[in-house]
Amino acid sequence: MSAEHGDNVFEPELPEVWDGIRGRRLIREEGHPLSGAVWELPPGSRGVDYHFHHGTEEFLIVLRGTATLRTASGERELPEGSVAHFAPGPEGAHTVMNLSDEPIRYVMVAAHASPDIVEYPDKGEFAAGAKSRSQRGEPFFVRMPLPGE
């Protein structure tokens, strides 16, 4: 994701992050776990991989358009102004998609744990990351198949 930070969730243009998905981190205080990002998905976007965190709690606010939310309970539409909470663990599994004909924009707020483990049930993968530096000197991050897969 872009290292750029912003403070306006209605900014007209967001930088492309990957595969048509646009986004920007929101300004945050260093050393505090609460953060946020604004995301914009083009029509037809399946969003990021379906996932859940073991240590991070997230909260979604739909700003523009109608998002489709997939959770462990199934799919449902979220019109503008809708909110959703994602607890750590499998019960908080989610992805946000845009199955409409117009772009959607939403804010994701998170209380990031470090380290954190993220599981991707559809792919049989997990990611582990930490804000602390690895033995190689960069922030620690790895994504790989779950053991036994």
PDB file of C-alpha atoms in Angstrom:
ATOM      1  CA  MET A   1       0.000   0.000   0.000  1.00  0.00           C
ATOM      2  CA  SER A   2       1.121   3.529  -0.682  1.00  0.00           C
ATOM      3  CA  ALA A   3       3.223   5.139   2.052  1.00  0.00           C
ATOM      4  CA  GLU A   4       1.349   8.390   1.430  1.00  0.00           C
ATOM      5  CA  HIS A   5      -0.945   9.577   4.193  1.00  0.00           C
ATOM      6  CA  GLY A   6      -4.037  11.722   3.903  1.00  0.00           C
ATOM      7  CA  ASP A   7      -6.615  13.316   6.147  1.00  0.00           C
ATOM      8  CA  ASN A   8      -9.614  13.664   3.806  1.00  0.00           C
ATOM      9  CA  VAL A   9     -11.710  10.574   3.028  1.00  0.00           C
ATOM     10  CA  PHE A  10     -13.549  12.437   0.243  1.00  0.00           C
ATOM     11  CA  GLU A  11     -10.348  13.357  -1.625  1.00  0.00           C
ATOM     12  CA  PRO A  12     -11.256  13.199  -5.344  1.00  0.00           C
ATOM     13  CA  GLU A  13      -8.354  11.012  -6.487  1.00  0.00           C
ATOM     14  CA  LEU A  14      -6.693   8.196  -4.577  1.00  0.00           C
ATOM     15  CA  PRO A  15      -3.513   6.482  -5.798  1.00  0.00           C
ATOM     16  CA  GLU A  16      -3.851   3.023  -7.352  1.00  0.00           C
ATOM     17  CA  VAL A  17      -2.560   0.433  -4.897  1.00  0.00           C
ATOM     18  CA  TRP A  18      -3.082  -2.766  -6.913  1.00  0.00           C
ATOM     19  CA  ASP A  19      -5.284  -4.191  -9.649  1.00  0.00           C
ATOM     20  CA  GLY A  20      -7.621  -1.186  -9.922  1.00  0.00           C
ATOM     21  CA  ILE A  21      -8.011  -0.809  -6.146  1.00  0.00           C
ATOM     22  CA  ARG A  22      -7.277   2.714  -4.948  1.00  0.00           C
ATOM     23  CA  GLY A  23      -6.423   3.663  -1.404  1.00  0.00           C
ATOM     24  CA  ARG A  24      -4.573   5.854   1.034  1.00  0.00           C
ATOM     25  CA  ARG A  25      -3.582   5.430   4.652  1.00  0.00           C
ATOM     26  CA  LEU A  26      -5.089   7.989   6.963  1.00  0.00           C
ATOM     27  CA  ILE A  27      -2.787  10.090   9.126  1.00  0.00           C
ATOM     28  CA  ARG A  28      -1.997   8.346  12.415  1.00  0.00           C
ATOM     29  CA  GLU A  29       0.102   8.868  15.495  1.00  0.00           C
ATOM     30  CA  GLU A  30       3.256   6.781  15.469  1.00  0.00           C
ATOM     31  CA  GLY A  31       3.362   4.189  18.215  1.00  0.00           C
ATOM     32  CA  HIS A  32      -0.431   3.901  18.551  1.00  0.00           C
ATOM     33  CA  PRO A  33      -2.291   0.821  17.255  1.00  0.00           C
ATOM     34  CA  LEU A  34      -5.405   2.631  15.951  1.00  0.00           C
ATOM     35  CA  SER A  35      -5.195   3.400  12.237  1.00  0.00           C
ATOM     36  CA  GLY A  36      -7.355   3.709   9.179  1.00  0.00           C
ATOM     37  CA  ALA A  37      -7.363   3.748   5.406  1.00  0.00           C
ATOM     38  CA  VAL A  38      -9.773   4.926   2.749  1.00  0.00           C
ATOM     39  CA  TRP A  39     -10.396   2.475  -0.114  1.00  0.00           C
ATOM     40  CA  GLU A  40     -12.103   2.802  -3.471  1.00  0.00           C
ATOM     41  CA  LEU A  41     -13.128  -0.255  -5.498  1.00  0.00           C
ATOM     42  CA  PRO A  42     -14.076  -0.060  -9.178  1.00  0.00           C
ATOM     43  CA  PRO A  43     -17.228  -1.787 -10.486  1.00  0.00           C
ATOM     44  CA  GLY A  44     -16.834  -5.563 -10.495  1.00  0.00           C
ATOM     45  CA  SER A  45     -13.948  -5.613  -8.001  1.00  0.00           C
ATOM     46  CA  ARG A  46     -13.763  -8.643  -5.710  1.00  0.00           C
ATOM     47  CA  GLY A  47     -11.658  -6.582  -3.249  1.00  0.00           C
ATOM     48  CA  VAL A  48      -8.897  -8.108  -1.159  1.00  0.00           C
ATOM     49  CA  ASP A  49      -8.743 -11.823  -0.358  1.00  0.00           C
ATOM     50  CA  TYR A  50     -11.317 -13.124   2.146  1.00  0.00           C
ATOM     51  CA  HIS A  51      -9.468 -13.110   5.481  1.00  0.00           C
ATOM     52  CA  PHE A  52      -9.497 -12.749   9.254  1.00  0.00           C
ATOM     53  CA  HIS A  53      -6.974 -11.485  11.779  1.00  0.00           C
ATOM     54  CA  HIS A  54      -5.925 -13.188  14.993  1.00  0.00           C
ATOM     55  CA  GLY A  55      -4.949  -9.941  16.745  1.00  0.00           C
ATOM     56  CA  THR A  56      -6.453  -7.005  14.842  1.00  0.00           C
ATOM     57  CA  GLU A  57      -9.982  -5.680  15.252  1.00  0.00           C
ATOM     58  CA  GLU A  58     -11.507  -3.768  12.305  1.00  0.00           C
ATOM     59  CA  PHE A  59     -14.471  -1.459  11.672  1.00  0.00           C
ATOM     60  CA  LEU A  60     -15.886  -0.548   8.230  1.00  0.00           C
ATOM     61  CA  ILE A  61     -17.835   2.595   7.226  1.00  0.00           C
ATOM     62  CA  VAL A  62     -19.309   2.795   3.702  1.00  0.00           C
ATOM     63  CA  LEU A  63     -18.955   6.350   2.383  1.00  0.00           C
ATOM     64  CA  ARG A  64     -20.150   6.052  -1.229  1.00  0.00           C
ATOM     65  CA  GLY A  65     -22.043   3.468  -3.241  1.00  0.00           C
ATOM     66  CA  THR A  66     -23.302   0.041  -2.240  1.00  0.00           C
ATOM     67  CA  ALA A  67     -20.674  -2.441  -1.087  1.00  0.00           C
ATOM     68  CA  THR A  68     -21.186  -6.185  -0.892  1.00  0.00           C
ATOM     69  CA  LEU A  69     -19.817  -7.667   2.313  1.00  0.00           C
ATOM     70  CA  ARG A  70     -18.913 -11.337   2.532  1.00  0.00           C
ATOM     71  CA  THR A  71     -18.606 -12.774   6.049  1.00  0.00           C
ATOM     72  CA  ALA A  72     -18.795 -16.244   7.573  1.00  0.00           C
ATOM     73  CA  SER A  73     -22.600 -15.719   7.595  1.00  0.00           C
ATOM     74  CA  GLY A  74     -22.803 -15.095   3.835  1.00  0.00           C
ATOM     75  CA  GLU A  75     -23.085 -12.027   1.610  1.00  0.00           C
ATOM     76  CA  ARG A  76     -25.118  -8.862   2.159  1.00  0.00           C
ATOM     77  CA  GLU A  77     -25.333  -5.410   0.633  1.00  0.00           C
ATOM     78  CA  LEU A  78     -24.117  -2.388   2.611  1.00  0.00           C
ATOM     79  CA  PRO A  79     -25.543   0.917   1.330  1.00  0.00           C
ATOM     80  CA  GLU A  80     -23.918   4.298   2.023  1.00  0.00           C
ATOM     81  CA  GLY A  81     -23.646   4.982   5.735  1.00  0.00           C
ATOM     82  CA  SER A  82     -23.555   1.303   6.722  1.00  0.00           C
ATOM     83  CA  VAL A  83     -21.050   0.094   9.298  1.00  0.00           C
ATOM     84  CA  ALA A  84     -19.693  -3.350  10.125  1.00  0.00           C
ATOM     85  CA  HIS A  85     -17.420  -4.692  12.865  1.00  0.00           C
ATOM     86  CA  PHE A  86     -14.875  -7.499  12.442  1.00  0.00           C
ATOM     87  CA  ALA A  87     -13.685  -9.176  15.632  1.00  0.00           C
ATOM     88  CA  PRO A  88     -10.398 -11.085  15.714  1.00  0.00           C
ATOM     89  CA  GLY A  89     -10.740 -14.780  14.860  1.00  0.00           C
ATOM     90  CA  PRO A  90     -12.757 -16.789  12.310  1.00  0.00           C
ATOM     91  CA  GLU A  91     -16.025 -15.073  13.297  1.00  0.00           C
ATOM     92  CA  GLY A  92     -14.520 -11.828  11.929  1.00  0.00           C
ATOM     93  CA  ALA A  93     -13.656 -13.214   8.468  1.00  0.00           C
ATOM     94  CA  HIS A  94     -14.581 -10.774   5.705  1.00  0.00           C
ATOM     95  CA  THR A  95     -14.000  -9.193   2.337  1.00  0.00           C
ATOM     96  CA  VAL A  96     -15.572  -6.103   0.793  1.00  0.00           C
ATOM     97  CA  MET A  97     -16.562  -6.320  -2.871  1.00  0.00           C
ATOM     98  CA  ASN A  98     -18.088  -3.993  -5.443  1.00  0.00           C
ATOM     99  CA  LEU A  99     -20.682  -5.917  -7.430  1.00  0.00           C
ATOM    100  CA  SER A 100     -22.393  -2.693  -8.532  1.00  0.00           C
ATOM    101  CA  ASP A 101     -21.942  -0.563 -11.672  1.00  0.00           C
ATOM    102  CA  GLU A 102     -20.478   2.442  -9.805  1.00  0.00           C
ATOM    103  CA  PRO A 103     -17.285   2.896  -7.751  1.00  0.00           C
ATOM    104  CA  ILE A 104     -17.608   2.422  -3.998  1.00  0.00           C
ATOM    105  CA  ARG A 105     -15.568   4.114  -1.286  1.00  0.00           C
ATOM    106  CA  TYR A 106     -15.191   3.038   2.320  1.00  0.00           C
ATOM    107  CA  VAL A 107     -13.055   3.599   5.399  1.00  0.00           C
ATOM    108  CA  MET A 108     -11.518   0.709   7.299  1.00  0.00           C
ATOM    109  CA  VAL A 109     -10.430   1.529  10.849  1.00  0.00           C
ATOM    110  CA  ALA A 110      -8.280  -0.997  12.694  1.00  0.00           C
ATOM    111  CA  ALA A 111      -6.650  -1.498  16.067  1.00  0.00           C
ATOM    112  CA  HIS A 112      -3.539  -3.246  14.745  1.00  0.00           C
ATOM    113  CA  ALA A 113      -1.821  -5.812  16.923  1.00  0.00           C
ATOM    114  CA  SER A 114       1.861  -6.496  16.413  1.00  0.00           C
ATOM    115  CA  PRO A 115       2.646  -9.197  15.719  1.00  0.00           C
ATOM    116  CA  ASP A 116      -0.510 -10.315  13.927  1.00  0.00           C
ATOM    117  CA  ILE A 117      -1.467 -13.458  12.026  1.00  0.00           C
ATOM    118  CA  VAL A 118      -3.914 -13.198   9.117  1.00  0.00           C
ATOM    119  CA  GLU A 119      -5.594 -16.316   7.695  1.00  0.00           C
ATOM    120  CA  TYR A 120      -6.977 -16.596   4.152  1.00  0.00           C
ATOM    121  CA  PRO A 121      -9.522 -19.473   4.335  1.00  0.00           C
ATOM    122  CA  ASP A 122     -10.233 -19.614   0.581  1.00  0.00           C
ATOM    123  CA  LYS A 123      -6.545 -19.949  -0.252  1.00  0.00           C
ATOM    124  CA  GLY A 124      -5.335 -22.112   2.651  1.00  0.00           C
ATOM    125  CA  GLU A 125      -2.706 -19.472   3.410  1.00  0.00           C
ATOM    126  CA  PHE A 126      -1.653 -17.268   6.290  1.00  0.00           C
ATOM    127  CA  ALA A 127       0.436 -14.136   6.706  1.00  0.00           C
ATOM    128  CA  ALA A 128       2.474 -13.167   9.735  1.00  0.00           C
ATOM    129  CA  GLY A 129       3.657  -9.623  10.233  1.00  0.00           C
ATOM    130  CA  ALA A 130       5.145  -7.384  12.868  1.00  0.00           C
ATOM    131  CA  LYS A 131       6.124  -3.736  13.106  1.00  0.00           C
ATOM    132  CA  SER A 132       9.436  -4.772  14.647  1.00  0.00           C
ATOM    133  CA  ARG A 133      12.359  -5.484  12.336  1.00  0.00           C
ATOM    134  CA  SER A 134      13.318  -8.997  11.262  1.00  0.00           C
ATOM    135  CA  GLN A 135      16.824 -10.410  11.499  1.00  0.00           C
ATOM    136  CA  ARG A 136      17.323  -9.044   7.961  1.00  0.00           C
ATOM    137  CA  GLY A 137      16.547  -5.497   9.085  1.00  0.00           C
ATOM    138  CA  GLU A 138      13.175  -4.889   7.409  1.00  0.00           C
ATOM    139  CA  PRO A 139       9.742  -5.105   9.035  1.00  0.00           C
ATOM    140  CA  PHE A 140       8.777  -8.761   9.390  1.00  0.00           C
ATOM    141  CA  PHE A 141       6.201 -10.105   6.909  1.00  0.00           C
ATOM    142  CA  VAL A 142       5.656 -13.535   5.387  1.00  0.00           C
ATOM    143  CA  ARG A 143       2.707 -15.095   3.496  1.00  0.00           C
ATOM    144  CA  MET A 144       2.686 -18.847   2.881  1.00  0.00           C
ATOM    145  CA  PRO A 145       0.528 -21.987   2.858  1.00  0.00           C
ATOM    146  CA  LEU A 146      -0.895 -23.127   6.181  1.00  0.00           C
ATOM    147  CA  PRO A 147       1.064 -26.045   7.624  1.00  0.00           C
ATOM    148  CA  GLY A 148      -0.381 -29.365   6.483  1.00  0.00           C
ATOM    149  CA  GLU A 149      -1.876 -27.875   3.298  1.00  0.00           C
TER     150      GLU A 149
END
